[in-house]
Amino acid sequence: MRFDIITIFPGVFNSYLKESLVKKASEKKKIEVKIHDLRKWADDVHKTVDDTPFGGGGGMVMKAEPIHKAVSSLKGKGDKTRVVLFTPRGRRFNQRRATKLTEYNQVIMICGRYEGVDERVAKYIADEELSIGSYVLMGGELPAMVVLETVSRLVPGVVGKESFLQERKRGECFLECPQYTRPENITINGKKRSVPSVLLSGDHRKIAEWRDKKGKIIK
Ligand SMILES: C[S@@+](CC[C@H](N)C(=O)[O-])C[C@H]1O[C@@H](n2cnc3c(N)ncnc32)[C@H](O)[C@@H]1O
């Protein structure tokens, strides 16, 4: 599965792509991630990708033409491609939408900045507008990392745990029960804090019941 991310701040992705599990997944060729500087598709000497809004108002708006050129040149021939534009008013990204995206061979993500993106991108270029939450960020780069990580995790072989693929099939997010590790007892702010005794009981049926009870499913 291939991810193409279009941004005016390509450097933002450097450390993330070099240090995370996403790096391992790329090395194992489970996914391919390419970061593209939108300015490459600007056709003036200043590499302009934004302009003032029609009708007035503060701030700058990202131009549609460089984005159009970028998307057209990145779309793989014959690939099943999904073009995502990040906007705070888009549909809320969740586990189900992440699962849906795994049906494509290529996901092209457009990161907005400034006051947003010329509306013609949402209307005529993107297949869907996604929001990662009801708040306004300064750009689409963090949303792109969120989508990249959530979708990659569902690609077989990336996380390597069969149970994750079950989530993928259900399109829901199974949150596992709370986890504990050694030591059994620790002192926090002067009080002894212990691991639930059922987890130390060795009774596999009881442990499974406890985990079922404590696990949560979010939609
Ligand atoms: C400062 S925001 C633009 C806000 C715009 N004036 C509005 O109210 O829709 C700049 C860019 O950040 C990204 N962005 C901000 N918040 C987001 C969110 N919650 N989900 C997804 N993208 C977001 C979008 O790409 C957006 O174009």
Short mmCIF file of C-alpha atoms and ligand atoms in Angstrom, two decimals:
data_model
loop_
_atom_site.label_atom_id
_atom_site.label_comp_id
_atom_site.label_asym_id
_atom_site.label_seq_id
_atom_site.Cartn_x
_atom_site.Cartn_y
_atom_site.Cartn_z
CA MET A 1 0.00 0.00 0.00
CA ARG A 2 1.35 3.40 -0.96
CA PHE A 3 0.83 6.73 0.79
CA ASP A 4 1.60 10.03 -0.95
CA ILE A 5 1.51 13.08 1.30
CA ILE A 6 1.37 16.53 -0.26
CA THR A 7 2.56 19.32 2.04
CA ILE A 8 4.36 22.65 2.08
CA PHE A 9 6.35 21.46 5.11
CA PRO A 10 7.91 18.15 4.04
CA GLY A 11 10.56 18.37 6.77
CA VAL A 12 7.90 17.90 9.46
CA PHE A 13 7.76 14.19 8.57
CA ASN A 14 11.51 13.49 8.79
CA SER A 15 11.94 12.20 12.31
CA TYR A 16 8.57 10.47 12.41
CA LEU A 17 9.32 8.43 9.30
CA LYS A 18 12.84 7.62 10.47
CA GLU A 19 11.97 6.44 13.97
CA SER A 20 8.56 4.83 14.14
CA LEU A 21 7.11 1.41 13.35
CA VAL A 22 6.12 3.04 10.08
CA LYS A 23 9.84 3.04 9.22
CA LYS A 24 10.05 -0.71 9.85
CA ALA A 25 6.92 -1.27 7.75
CA SER A 26 8.51 0.68 4.90
CA GLU A 27 11.74 -1.28 5.21
CA LYS A 28 9.78 -4.53 5.11
CA LYS A 29 8.02 -3.12 2.01
CA LYS A 30 4.62 -3.56 3.61
CA ILE A 31 3.92 0.10 2.90
CA GLU A 32 5.53 2.82 0.84
CA VAL A 33 5.44 6.43 2.06
CA LYS A 34 6.39 9.38 -0.13
CA ILE A 35 6.39 12.98 1.05
CA HIS A 36 5.98 15.62 -1.66
CA ASP A 37 6.70 19.32 -1.45
CA LEU A 38 3.72 21.05 -3.06
CA ARG A 39 5.99 23.86 -4.25
CA LYS A 40 7.40 21.47 -6.84
CA TRP A 41 4.13 21.94 -8.76
CA ALA A 42 4.04 25.75 -8.48
CA ASP A 43 4.74 27.28 -11.87
CA ASP A 44 6.15 30.72 -11.01
CA VAL A 45 9.71 31.59 -9.97
CA HIS A 46 8.64 32.25 -6.38
CA LYS A 47 7.01 28.80 -6.09
CA THR A 48 3.75 30.36 -4.95
CA VAL A 49 1.17 27.96 -3.55
CA ASP A 50 -1.17 30.42 -1.80
CA ASP A 51 -3.01 33.65 -2.54
CA THR A 52 -5.43 36.10 -0.91
CA PRO A 53 -9.08 35.03 -0.62
CA PHE A 54 -11.70 36.31 -3.07
CA GLY A 55 -14.18 38.50 -1.23
CA GLY A 56 -11.55 39.71 1.19
CA GLY A 57 -10.78 38.53 4.70
CA GLY A 58 -7.55 37.86 6.49
CA GLY A 59 -5.03 35.15 5.79
CA MET A 60 -4.06 33.23 2.70
CA VAL A 61 -5.72 30.38 0.86
CA MET A 62 -3.90 27.48 -0.78
CA LYS A 63 -4.29 27.53 -4.54
CA ALA A 64 -6.10 24.71 -6.33
CA GLU A 65 -3.89 24.49 -9.43
CA PRO A 66 -0.62 23.23 -7.86
CA ILE A 67 -2.65 20.67 -5.88
CA HIS A 68 -4.42 19.57 -9.05
CA LYS A 69 -1.10 19.09 -10.80
CA ALA A 70 0.37 17.25 -7.82
CA VAL A 71 -2.53 14.83 -7.51
CA SER A 72 -2.66 14.20 -11.28
CA SER A 73 1.02 13.40 -11.43
CA LEU A 74 0.99 11.18 -8.32
CA LYS A 75 -2.04 9.07 -9.17
CA GLY A 76 -0.72 5.65 -10.09
CA LYS A 77 -2.01 4.31 -13.37
CA GLY A 78 -4.40 1.44 -12.80
CA ASP A 79 -4.14 1.85 -9.04
CA LYS A 80 -7.15 1.99 -6.78
CA THR A 81 -6.51 5.46 -5.42
CA ARG A 82 -8.26 7.51 -2.74
CA VAL A 83 -7.57 11.24 -2.50
CA VAL A 84 -8.04 12.66 0.99
CA LEU A 85 -8.14 16.35 1.87
CA PHE A 86 -7.78 17.31 5.53
CA THR A 87 -10.23 19.92 6.76
CA PRO A 88 -11.64 20.54 10.24
CA ARG A 89 -15.16 20.33 8.78
CA GLY A 90 -14.59 17.00 7.04
CA ARG A 91 -16.05 13.64 8.12
CA ARG A 92 -14.64 12.45 11.38
CA PHE A 93 -11.80 9.98 10.91
CA ASN A 94 -12.29 6.80 12.91
CA GLN A 95 -11.36 3.13 12.87
CA ARG A 96 -14.07 2.32 10.34
CA ARG A 97 -12.79 4.95 7.89
CA ALA A 98 -9.26 3.70 8.44
CA THR A 99 -10.41 0.18 7.56
CA LYS A 100 -12.13 1.49 4.42
CA LEU A 101 -8.87 3.10 3.31
CA THR A 102 -7.09 -0.27 3.40
CA GLU A 103 -9.21 -1.21 0.36
CA TYR A 104 -7.10 1.14 -1.78
CA ASN A 105 -3.61 0.55 -3.20
CA GLN A 106 -2.78 4.22 -2.92
CA VAL A 107 -3.91 6.99 -0.58
CA ILE A 108 -2.99 10.54 -1.55
CA MET A 109 -3.27 12.98 1.36
CA ILE A 110 -3.43 16.74 0.93
CA CYS A 111 -2.32 18.80 3.93
CA GLY A 112 -3.86 22.25 4.12
CA ARG A 113 -2.26 25.28 5.82
CA TYR A 114 -3.11 28.95 6.34
CA GLU A 115 -6.85 29.71 6.12
CA GLY A 116 -7.44 26.47 4.28
CA VAL A 117 -7.59 25.26 0.69
CA ASP A 118 -9.47 26.62 -2.36
CA GLU A 119 -12.85 24.88 -2.15
CA ARG A 120 -12.51 23.49 -5.69
CA VAL A 121 -10.01 20.98 -4.30
CA ALA A 122 -12.68 19.54 -1.97
CA LYS A 123 -15.31 19.62 -4.72
CA TYR A 124 -13.46 18.35 -7.77
CA ILE A 125 -10.13 16.79 -6.77
CA ALA A 126 -10.48 15.06 -3.41
CA ASP A 127 -12.60 11.94 -2.95
CA GLU A 128 -13.23 12.76 0.67
CA GLU A 129 -12.59 15.39 3.32
CA LEU A 130 -11.43 14.07 6.66
CA SER A 131 -11.19 15.71 10.06
CA ILE A 132 -9.35 14.13 12.97
CA GLY A 133 -11.41 15.94 15.59
CA SER A 134 -13.48 18.98 16.46
CA TYR A 135 -10.65 21.41 16.90
CA VAL A 136 -8.60 23.49 14.49
CA LEU A 137 -4.95 22.68 13.97
CA MET A 138 -2.45 24.81 12.08
CA GLY A 139 -2.03 22.31 9.28
CA GLY A 140 -2.89 18.90 7.86
CA GLU A 141 0.49 17.33 8.64
CA LEU A 142 -0.48 15.88 12.03
CA PRO A 143 -3.76 14.52 10.59
CA ALA A 144 -1.73 12.89 7.79
CA MET A 145 0.48 11.14 10.37
CA VAL A 146 -2.60 10.02 12.30
CA VAL A 147 -4.19 8.52 9.18
CA LEU A 148 -0.90 7.00 7.99
CA GLU A 149 -0.29 5.30 11.32
CA THR A 150 -3.86 4.08 11.83
CA VAL A 151 -4.18 2.66 8.32
CA SER A 152 -0.65 1.16 8.24
CA ARG A 153 -1.33 -0.67 11.47
CA LEU A 154 -4.13 -2.52 9.66
CA VAL A 155 -1.93 -3.65 6.76
CA PRO A 156 -1.05 -7.33 7.24
CA GLY A 157 2.48 -7.81 8.51
CA VAL A 158 2.95 -4.29 9.88
CA VAL A 159 2.11 -4.97 13.51
CA GLY A 160 2.37 -8.72 13.25
CA LYS A 161 -0.37 -9.65 15.70
CA GLU A 162 -3.22 -11.68 14.25
CA SER A 163 -5.77 -10.11 16.62
CA PHE A 164 -5.23 -6.71 14.98
CA LEU A 165 -6.44 -8.14 11.71
CA GLN A 166 -9.68 -9.14 13.41
CA GLU A 167 -10.21 -5.46 14.22
CA ARG A 168 -9.65 -4.75 10.60
CA LYS A 169 -12.35 -7.17 9.54
CA ARG A 170 -14.82 -5.80 12.04
CA GLY A 171 -13.91 -2.21 11.23
CA GLU A 172 -14.09 -1.35 14.86
CA CYS A 173 -11.42 -0.65 17.40
CA PHE A 174 -11.08 -3.26 20.06
CA LEU A 175 -9.31 -1.67 22.95
CA GLU A 176 -7.63 -4.35 24.92
CA CYS A 177 -8.06 -4.58 28.64
CA PRO A 178 -5.70 -2.65 30.93
CA GLN A 179 -2.17 -4.06 30.84
CA TYR A 180 0.32 -4.58 33.68
CA THR A 181 3.91 -5.70 33.82
CA ARG A 182 6.54 -6.45 36.48
CA PRO A 183 6.89 -5.78 39.38
CA GLU A 184 3.65 -6.98 41.00
CA ASN A 185 3.75 -4.26 43.65
CA ILE A 186 5.01 -0.70 43.39
CA THR A 187 4.76 2.36 45.61
CA ILE A 188 3.18 5.47 44.10
CA ASN A 189 2.96 8.60 46.24
CA GLY A 190 3.52 6.52 49.37
CA LYS A 191 0.82 3.94 48.60
CA LYS A 192 1.25 0.32 47.55
CA ARG A 193 -0.25 -0.28 44.10
CA SER A 194 -0.69 -3.87 42.99
CA VAL A 195 -1.54 -5.84 39.87
CA PRO A 196 -5.14 -7.24 39.89
CA SER A 197 -4.87 -10.63 41.56
CA VAL A 198 -6.75 -12.43 38.79
CA LEU A 199 -3.83 -11.77 36.42
CA LEU A 200 -1.49 -13.57 38.81
CA SER A 201 -3.86 -16.48 39.43
CA GLY A 202 -2.74 -18.64 36.52
CA ASP A 203 -6.42 -19.43 35.86
CA HIS A 204 -6.66 -18.85 32.12
CA ARG A 205 -10.46 -18.99 31.99
CA LYS A 206 -10.78 -16.36 34.70
CA ILE A 207 -8.12 -14.19 33.08
CA ALA A 208 -9.95 -14.37 29.72
CA GLU A 209 -13.23 -13.41 31.42
CA TRP A 210 -11.58 -10.47 33.16
CA ARG A 211 -10.02 -9.28 29.91
CA ASP A 212 -13.35 -9.54 28.11
CA LYS A 213 -15.06 -7.55 30.83
CA LYS A 214 -12.43 -4.84 30.93
CA GLY A 215 -11.97 -4.56 27.13
CA LYS A 216 -13.89 -1.87 25.29
CA ILE A 217 -15.09 -1.44 21.74
CA ILE A 218 -15.25 2.02 20.26
CA LYS A 219 -17.03 2.87 17.04
C1 LIG B 1 -5.76 26.68 10.22
S1 LIG B 1 -6.50 25.33 9.41
C2 LIG B 1 -7.71 26.12 8.41
C3 LIG B 1 -8.92 26.39 9.15
C4 LIG B 1 -10.01 26.99 8.27
N1 LIG B 1 -10.03 28.40 8.36
C5 LIG B 1 -11.33 26.44 8.73
O1 LIG B 1 -11.89 27.00 9.66
O2 LIG B 1 -11.72 25.42 8.16
C6 LIG B 1 -5.29 24.89 8.23
C7 LIG B 1 -5.35 23.45 7.79
O3 LIG B 1 -5.13 22.59 8.89
C8 LIG B 1 -5.76 21.34 8.64
N2 LIG B 1 -6.62 21.05 9.80
C9 LIG B 1 -6.85 21.86 10.84
N3 LIG B 1 -7.62 21.27 11.76
C10 LIG B 1 -7.90 20.02 11.29
C11 LIG B 1 -8.65 18.92 11.78
N4 LIG B 1 -9.27 18.97 12.92
N5 LIG B 1 -8.68 17.81 11.03
C12 LIG B 1 -8.05 17.74 9.85
N6 LIG B 1 -7.33 18.75 9.33
C13 LIG B 1 -7.24 19.88 10.03
C14 LIG B 1 -6.54 21.47 7.34
O4 LIG B 1 -5.80 20.88 6.31
C15 LIG B 1 -6.64 22.97 7.18
O5 LIG B 1 -6.74 23.35 5.83
#
